[in-house]
């Protein structure tokens, strides 16, 4: 059994050496976010992740949440861990200082989300949802609501949820039944049933703030008739100059789900019966406000994919170094032992390197997108802000879906390294597989992410979003493409990039005439895009590592490993991009021709 | 919730229309195995699978096995189900009539194993292991042991196990510690600990027959010093002209594992303390005898991969036809309903077709290999027997690893079709994912299968095994390659076949000089081989379907679906073969260069 050890060196490599995150401290409001401050925050967070959260990961899975009579008990230790989490200020790292937050860049929060999810996937869901609620209220609610809720969400004394799904609708929110009727005092009364509500009920906070999609009486049908409401478990009352949880509201947890994984995270059925709520944003414009939450949540889910893979990788790597079995094909590596550690075997190395190349490439990609969220929020130049917004919008479905699909695969590879021992719960690696499996599903199943990419993002402003990725990548290949020492890395990448461009043209042409063609290509296109994007990140990391090597002193092996892993990625992982190109290029016919009853 | 519905029509298509299994009844000893008899057996087995085994699948998972004081209790209903299983004669379908078996072809047993594993994966493990024990004793034990054990295993009153793994060794059986000391009466006394023993202890049978690998006192080190023993839980005593379970032997279950899945199958730690055993086969030749069991078990595990995917597919297909969500991109398909069934969406169809193409292709491949087991056992011409043996030996690691890797992926795709509902235990689909995950691991993890293929099977008799596959496939492509109406199917298949041939040459050349090169290519080579093999099966099925179509009467849609799915496979699945080719062609360098501490 191995705990979690925060990959701080790798995280700093991406932040400081790849992205140049020190530039963030030049943005308005981020003056404090110097590299030194960021590193100090990461180190403190790492201690919490390793010493408080990780030790509760397995017991949390074994015990799960317990439901009784409307009440949900989290597993032993979760309450105390959450109290320490709050006391450390971790619920408000990126919240505004005027609400008691630390006002640190969103990018810092990305790194923390990775750590916390690696250490304890189920635990990290609770504070993660609060952040989404904070963002939605901050951006869309009127000031009176902000004054009540934002400080409570920032200091973690209250937590948040997103109440979208109903029994008859998940993906298709146009089918929502929950109704909101205006009351005389300007508030609303909500009635309906929501399912699959993460953190809908629990014992970690004194209040729970539900953000609920519902229909007003005069609402048009479909998604254009949905409004967003804030519905607290306890109605806020003014006390001692602040706000506290007061009378119980008409919202109740009717049960929790028994799931494949994330058992320590409560997944609740919530019943609203004349529950008091307040409108967030404009009537019938709830989907827009909810997407503020969703976009952040989708990126966070992508981070979960990477986080689970990292945690599983650490276990597999340790096992591969310890487990003695068989001999190196080159002759005994440890002749004094009964056998060699299995890390001598090429196929074990292949599994480990596949995970390593994914995790480190995915981290670079996710943080790069996180960096653009900060540019989008704080850059003084509106054109820079708009460009960063475009890039984040484009990459969100890719980060969400590619990092969770590949993260699931990577976590399974880690389990495979353990052989039979991996299937046993005791080892802990199979829990990562079960936990991360949800990430391909929630916050919009990955097929929906692909449709978002192809159906909404590609065509937006005649391809403007896409150019935010294509142009700098093309410029990078142009700049480094003539360097013969990089040819081995960049030639396959340039070919894959060519495929991506070809695929884009193909989809644009066919999809314009027939939207089914675009939908039929969507998932393979997203995978192709993800492989190319990670390839670009690896090429950029390789360029950085090569520059650093001559002055690396004690860190030569660190930079060497980056270069070697970049080569591995191009040789062993990137070829899969081509398969997705070929699949999508085949078009929709073989998908659509079979009648439903012939399946 | 949907139960299991046996795909009898698809099974018969493979048996009768693709493989021409009626020819089996022409082999010595198989005269009774007419198509009519086979179909009648399948129909009876289907009833058992659907009505007895499938209803216990989820409760078995929820309850699991319970260990107390050396005793293991299987979940409720398992005892009764096993009694009906026995009474129906299903434990001895392929056992010899002289031992009370039905003497039916092994191919028939393949079909039954698929059914039973689809219906209840964990249950089917119990009788599955008994068959392996039966085969090992029948082929390797002396007649006295055969007379005692074979009738008991055939009638299912006793069950079998394979005791290989020890805490310090799984893959590397050369490290086995368990010792066997000769006693004066010609028997042996075994002492040692075995772990991960499936069905090592349970309450389904009156005795359990362990086949145990152990070392004799004078044994050479490594795998050449391992012998095989039969060690019953209760010593057989002669009673009423037969053999019954007598005094308790020195073997005891010390505990069971808590696993990710197959919770209703007991996975036991077995302690042998001066346990009485009898040698099976020659001293120090235990590995050979054990491989008789292992080869059968590996094919059975491949069937499990396909079986789980079939079961999950049935659930996903039903859900996709029922769940209303969103609208067809061509306009409402069911305007009277609030939304269309999700099977209208291209990406849902892509998921379903990917599973369907895998399951039906995998079934064809597995049964085709099963057919060769019968040729190998019964064909009057020794050359035919040898050829069939070659083919089965070649294909065993492919069936084991490819069908379980892809089966796991397929099962996860089925879960994905359910969205959030798939992650909930109630739906039942996530259980298939957890259950089938073991199949990539046990009976030799899939990486080991790849090494078996590349390291042992490829080079054997200067490629003779390989030619058993390459020659008929090349002949098929030659025969049909000029038919323009098949070009769309066969052109991509011929290209992929070319890649497989190229990869084979590459491995033969590089691997001869450097075995690490062969090992580095092994897993990707196996995947490439698997994709090509399934592609060939689909091409053959398409040829059959096309021939049948003009006279299909009411079955036109069945044959049409075969043709369409063949096209889907070539366009959407087969392209992945190319990625594996590119990955393996890159060679070992990027795998081997990183030092162990740089991972």
Coordinates of C-alpha atoms in Angstrom, one line a residue, chain A residues 234-588:
Chain A
X234 CA -31.8 26.3 5.6
X235 CA -33.1 29.8 4.9
X236 CA -30.5 32.5 5.7
X237 CA -31.2 34.7 8.7
X238 CA -29.3 37.8 9.7
X239 CA -27.5 37.3 13.0
X240 CA -24.6 39.2 14.6
X241 CA -24.1 41.2 11.5
X242 CA -23.7 38.2 9.3
X243 CA -25.9 35.5 7.8
X244 CA -26.6 32.1 9.4
X245 CA -28.6 29.1 8.6
X246 CA -32.1 29.6 9.8
X247 CA -35.4 27.8 9.3
X248 CA -35.5 24.5 7.3
X249 CA -36.6 25.0 3.7
X250 CA -38.8 22.6 1.8
X251 CA -36.0 20.5 0.3
X252 CA -35.3 17.0 1.4
X253 CA -33.0 14.1 0.5
X254 CA -35.1 11.1 -0.4
X255 CA -32.3 8.7 -0.8
X256 CA -28.8 8.1 -2.1
X257 CA -27.5 6.0 -4.9
X258 CA -25.4 2.9 -4.6
X259 CA -22.7 3.3 -7.1
X260 CA -19.7 1.6 -8.7
X261 CA -17.4 4.1 -7.1
X262 CA -17.0 7.5 -5.4
X263 CA -18.9 5.9 -2.6
X264 CA -17.8 8.5 -0.1
X265 CA -19.5 11.2 -2.2
X266 CA -23.2 11.3 -1.7
X267 CA -25.3 11.1 -4.8
X268 CA -28.8 12.2 -3.8
X269 CA -32.4 12.3 -4.9
X270 CA -33.6 15.7 -3.8
X271 CA -37.3 16.5 -3.4
X272 CA -38.3 20.1 -3.5
X273 CA -41.8 20.9 -2.1
X274 CA -42.7 24.5 -2.1
X275 CA -39.1 25.2 -1.4
X276 CA -38.2 28.9 -1.2
X277 CA -35.8 30.0 -3.9
X278 CA -34.5 33.1 -5.5
X279 CA -34.0 33.7 -9.2
X280 CA -30.4 33.8 -10.4
X281 CA -30.0 35.9 -13.5
X282 CA -32.9 36.5 -15.9
X283 CA -36.0 34.4 -16.2
X284 CA -35.7 31.7 -18.9
X285 CA -32.0 32.3 -19.1
X286 CA -31.0 29.6 -16.6
X287 CA -29.1 27.5 -19.1
X288 CA -26.7 30.2 -19.7
X289 CA -26.0 30.8 -16.1
X290 CA -25.8 27.0 -15.5
X291 CA -23.2 26.8 -18.2
X292 CA -21.0 29.0 -16.2
X293 CA -21.0 26.3 -13.6
X294 CA -20.8 23.5 -16.1
X295 CA -17.8 24.8 -17.9
X296 CA -15.8 25.1 -14.8
X297 CA -17.1 21.7 -13.6
X298 CA -16.2 20.2 -16.9
X299 CA -12.6 21.3 -16.7
X300 CA -12.5 20.1 -13.1
X301 CA -13.7 16.7 -14.3
X302 CA -11.0 16.6 -16.8
X303 CA -8.5 17.2 -14.0
X304 CA -10.1 14.2 -12.1
X305 CA -9.3 12.0 -15.0
X306 CA -5.6 13.0 -14.9
X307 CA -5.6 12.9 -11.0
X308 CA -6.9 9.4 -10.8
X309 CA -4.3 8.2 -13.4
X310 CA -1.5 9.9 -11.4
X311 CA -2.6 8.3 -8.2
X312 CA -2.9 4.9 -9.8
X313 CA 0.4 5.4 -11.6
X314 CA 2.2 6.0 -8.3
X315 CA 1.0 2.7 -7.0
X316 CA 1.9 0.8 -10.1
X317 CA 5.3 2.3 -10.4
X318 CA 6.1 1.4 -6.8
X319 CA 4.8 -2.1 -7.3
X320 CA 6.8 -2.5 -10.5
X321 CA 10.0 -1.6 -8.6
X322 CA 9.3 -3.9 -5.7
X323 CA 7.7 -7.0 -7.1
X324 CA 10.2 -9.6 -8.0
X325 CA 9.1 -11.9 -10.9
X326 CA 11.0 -13.3 -13.8
X327 CA 14.3 -12.2 -15.1
X328 CA 15.4 -9.4 -17.5
X329 CA 15.7 -10.7 -21.0
X330 CA 19.2 -9.3 -20.9
X331 CA 20.2 -11.6 -18.0
X332 CA 19.6 -11.2 -14.3
X333 CA 19.4 -7.5 -13.2
X334 CA 19.6 -8.5 -9.5
X335 CA 21.3 -11.8 -9.4
X336 CA 21.3 -11.8 -5.6
X337 CA 17.5 -11.8 -5.5
X338 CA 15.3 -14.8 -6.5
X339 CA 14.0 -12.7 -9.4
X340 CA 14.2 -9.2 -10.9
X341 CA 11.8 -6.4 -10.3
X342 CA 9.1 -6.4 -13.0
X343 CA 10.1 -2.9 -14.1
X344 CA 12.8 -4.7 -16.2
X345 CA 10.2 -6.2 -18.5
X346 CA 9.5 -4.2 -21.7
X347 CA 5.8 -4.7 -21.5
X348 CA 5.5 -3.5 -18.0
X349 CA 7.5 -0.4 -19.0
X350 CA 5.2 0.1 -21.9
X351 CA 2.2 0.2 -19.5
X352 CA 3.9 2.5 -17.1
X353 CA 5.2 4.8 -19.8
X354 CA 1.8 5.0 -21.5
X355 CA 0.4 6.3 -18.2
X356 CA 3.3 8.6 -17.5
X357 CA 3.1 10.1 -21.0
X358 CA -0.6 10.6 -20.6
X359 CA -0.5 12.1 -17.1
X360 CA 2.3 14.6 -17.8
X361 CA 0.9 15.6 -21.2
X362 CA -2.6 15.9 -19.7
X363 CA -1.3 18.0 -16.9
X364 CA 0.4 20.4 -19.3
X365 CA -2.8 20.6 -21.4
X366 CA -5.2 21.2 -18.5
X367 CA -2.9 23.8 -16.8
X368 CA -2.4 25.5 -20.1
X369 CA -6.2 25.9 -20.4
X370 CA -6.4 27.0 -16.7
X371 CA -3.8 29.7 -17.5
X372 CA -6.1 31.0 -20.2
X373 CA -9.0 31.2 -17.8
X374 CA -6.9 33.7 -15.8
X375 CA -6.0 35.6 -18.9
X376 CA -9.7 35.7 -19.8
X377 CA -10.6 37.0 -16.4
X378 CA -7.9 39.5 -15.8
X379 CA -6.0 40.5 -18.9
X380 CA -6.2 44.3 -19.4
X381 CA -6.5 44.0 -23.2
X382 CA -10.0 43.0 -24.2
X383 CA -8.7 41.3 -27.3
X384 CA -6.4 39.1 -25.2
X385 CA -9.4 38.3 -22.9
X386 CA -11.5 37.4 -25.9
X387 CA -8.8 35.2 -27.4
X388 CA -8.3 33.4 -24.1
X389 CA -12.0 32.9 -23.7
X390 CA -12.2 31.4 -27.2
X391 CA -9.4 29.0 -26.4
X392 CA -10.9 27.9 -23.1
X393 CA -14.3 27.4 -24.7
X394 CA -12.7 25.3 -27.5
X395 CA -10.6 23.1 -25.2
X396 CA -13.2 22.5 -22.4
X397 CA -14.9 19.6 -24.1
X398 CA -11.5 18.1 -25.1
X399 CA -10.1 18.4 -21.6
X400 CA -13.3 16.9 -20.1
X401 CA -13.6 14.0 -22.5
X402 CA -10.1 13.2 -23.6
X403 CA -8.6 13.4 -20.1
X404 CA -11.3 11.2 -18.6
X405 CA -11.4 8.6 -21.4
X406 CA -7.7 8.3 -21.4
X407 CA -7.5 8.7 -17.7
X408 CA -9.8 5.7 -17.3
X409 CA -7.6 3.7 -19.7
X410 CA -4.5 4.8 -17.9
X411 CA -5.9 3.8 -14.5
X412 CA -6.7 0.4 -15.8
X413 CA -3.2 0.0 -17.2
X414 CA -1.9 0.8 -13.7
X415 CA -4.2 -1.9 -12.3
X416 CA -2.9 -4.3 -14.9
X417 CA 0.7 -3.8 -13.7
X418 CA -0.4 -5.4 -10.4
X419 CA -1.7 -8.6 -12.0
X420 CA -4.0 -10.4 -9.7
X421 CA -3.1 -8.2 -6.8
X422 CA -4.7 -5.3 -8.7
X423 CA -8.1 -6.9 -8.6
X424 CA -8.1 -7.1 -4.8
X425 CA -9.6 -4.2 -3.0
X426 CA -6.8 -4.1 -0.4
X427 CA -4.2 -2.8 -2.9
X428 CA -6.3 0.2 -3.6
X429 CA -5.7 0.5 -7.3
X430 CA -9.0 -0.9 -8.4
X431 CA -10.7 1.9 -6.4
X432 CA -9.1 4.4 -8.7
X433 CA -10.6 2.6 -11.6
X434 CA -14.1 2.6 -10.1
X435 CA -13.9 6.2 -9.0
X436 CA -12.7 7.7 -12.2
X437 CA -15.2 5.8 -14.3
X438 CA -17.9 8.4 -13.3
X439 CA -15.8 11.2 -14.9
X440 CA -16.6 9.9 -18.4
X441 CA -20.2 10.3 -17.5
X442 CA -21.1 13.2 -15.3
X443 CA -21.1 16.9 -16.3
X444 CA -22.2 15.8 -19.7
X445 CA -21.2 12.4 -20.9
X446 CA -18.2 12.3 -23.2
X447 CA -20.3 11.8 -26.3
X448 CA -22.0 15.1 -25.5
X449 CA -18.7 16.8 -25.1
X450 CA -17.8 15.6 -28.6
X451 CA -21.1 17.1 -29.9
X452 CA -20.3 20.3 -28.1
X453 CA -16.9 20.4 -29.8
X454 CA -18.2 19.6 -33.3
X455 CA -21.6 21.1 -33.2
X456 CA -21.0 24.3 -31.3
X457 CA -17.4 25.1 -31.0
X458 CA -16.0 24.3 -34.4
X459 CA -18.3 26.5 -36.4
X460 CA -18.5 29.3 -33.9
X461 CA -17.6 32.7 -35.6
X462 CA -16.5 30.8 -38.7
X463 CA -13.9 28.8 -37.0
X464 CA -12.5 31.6 -34.8
X465 CA -12.2 29.4 -31.7
X466 CA -10.4 26.8 -33.7
X467 CA -7.8 29.2 -35.0
X468 CA -6.8 30.0 -31.4
X469 CA -5.4 26.5 -31.3
X470 CA -4.4 25.9 -34.9
X471 CA -2.4 29.1 -35.4
X472 CA -0.1 28.9 -32.4
X473 CA 0.5 25.2 -33.0
X474 CA 1.2 25.8 -36.7
X475 CA 3.6 28.6 -35.7
X476 CA 5.3 26.3 -33.2
X477 CA 5.8 23.6 -35.9
X478 CA 7.0 26.3 -38.3
X479 CA 9.5 27.6 -35.7
X480 CA 10.9 24.3 -34.7
X481 CA 10.2 22.2 -37.7
X482 CA 13.5 22.9 -39.4
X483 CA 15.6 21.9 -36.4
X484 CA 17.0 18.5 -37.3
X485 CA 17.5 17.5 -33.7
X486 CA 13.8 17.8 -33.2
X487 CA 12.7 16.1 -36.4
X488 CA 12.1 12.7 -34.8
X489 CA 9.6 14.3 -32.4
X490 CA 8.0 16.8 -34.7
X491 CA 7.6 14.8 -37.9
X492 CA 5.0 12.5 -36.6
X493 CA 3.3 15.4 -34.7
X494 CA 3.1 17.5 -37.9
X495 CA 1.6 14.5 -39.7
X496 CA -1.0 14.1 -37.0
X497 CA -1.7 17.8 -37.0
X498 CA -2.3 17.6 -40.7
X499 CA -4.8 14.8 -40.1
X500 CA -6.6 17.1 -37.6
X501 CA -6.8 19.9 -40.1
X502 CA -8.0 17.5 -42.8
X503 CA -10.7 16.1 -40.4
X504 CA -11.8 19.6 -39.5
X505 CA -12.3 20.5 -43.2
X506 CA -14.1 17.2 -43.8
X507 CA -16.5 17.8 -40.9
X508 CA -17.1 21.4 -41.8
X509 CA -18.0 20.4 -45.4
X510 CA -20.1 17.3 -44.7
X511 CA -21.6 18.6 -41.5
X512 CA -22.9 21.7 -43.1
X513 CA -25.1 19.7 -45.5
X514 CA -26.0 17.0 -43.0
X515 CA -25.7 17.4 -39.2
X516 CA -25.7 13.7 -38.8
X517 CA -22.4 13.5 -40.5
X518 CA -20.9 15.9 -38.0
X519 CA -22.4 13.9 -35.1
X520 CA -21.1 10.6 -36.5
X521 CA -17.6 12.1 -36.6
X522 CA -17.7 13.8 -33.3
X523 CA -16.2 11.3 -30.8
X524 CA -13.4 10.3 -33.1
X525 CA -12.7 13.9 -33.9
X526 CA -12.4 14.7 -30.2
X527 CA -10.0 11.9 -29.7
X528 CA -7.9 12.9 -32.7
X529 CA -7.8 16.5 -31.3
X530 CA -6.8 15.2 -27.9
X531 CA -3.9 13.1 -29.2
X532 CA -2.7 16.0 -31.2
X533 CA -3.0 18.5 -28.3
X534 CA -1.1 16.3 -26.0
X535 CA 1.5 15.8 -28.7
X536 CA 1.9 19.5 -28.9
X537 CA 2.3 19.8 -25.2
X538 CA 5.0 17.1 -25.2
X539 CA 6.8 18.8 -28.0
X540 CA 6.8 22.1 -26.1
X541 CA 7.9 20.3 -22.9
X542 CA 10.7 18.6 -24.9
X543 CA 11.9 22.0 -26.2
X544 CA 11.9 23.4 -22.7
X545 CA 13.7 20.3 -21.3
X546 CA 16.3 20.5 -24.0
X547 CA 17.0 24.1 -23.2
X548 CA 17.4 23.4 -19.5
X549 CA 19.5 20.3 -19.8
X550 CA 23.0 21.9 -20.2
X551 CA 22.5 23.9 -17.0
X552 CA 20.5 21.2 -15.2
X553 CA 23.0 20.3 -12.5
X554 CA 21.4 17.7 -10.3
X555 CA 18.3 17.7 -12.4
X556 CA 19.6 16.2 -15.6
X557 CA 17.7 13.0 -15.1
X558 CA 14.5 14.9 -14.7
X559 CA 14.8 16.7 -18.0
X560 CA 16.1 13.6 -19.7
X561 CA 13.0 11.8 -18.6
X562 CA 10.9 14.5 -20.1
X563 CA 12.7 14.2 -23.4
X564 CA 12.4 10.4 -23.4
X565 CA 8.8 10.4 -22.5
X566 CA 8.1 12.9 -25.3
X567 CA 9.7 10.4 -27.7
X568 CA 7.7 7.6 -26.2
X569 CA 4.5 9.6 -26.7
X570 CA 5.2 10.3 -30.4
X571 CA 6.2 6.7 -31.1
X572 CA 3.7 4.8 -29.1
X573 CA 0.7 6.9 -28.2
X574 CA 0.3 9.4 -31.0
X575 CA -0.2 6.7 -33.7
X576 CA -3.7 6.1 -32.3
X577 CA -4.7 9.5 -33.7
X578 CA -4.5 8.1 -37.2
X579 CA -7.0 5.4 -36.4
X580 CA -9.5 7.9 -35.2
X581 CA -9.0 9.9 -38.4
X582 CA -9.6 6.9 -40.5
X583 CA -12.7 6.0 -38.5
X584 CA -14.3 9.5 -38.8
X585 CA -13.4 9.8 -42.4
X586 CA -15.6 6.8 -43.2
X587 CA -18.6 8.9 -42.6
X588 CA -22.0 8.2 -41.2

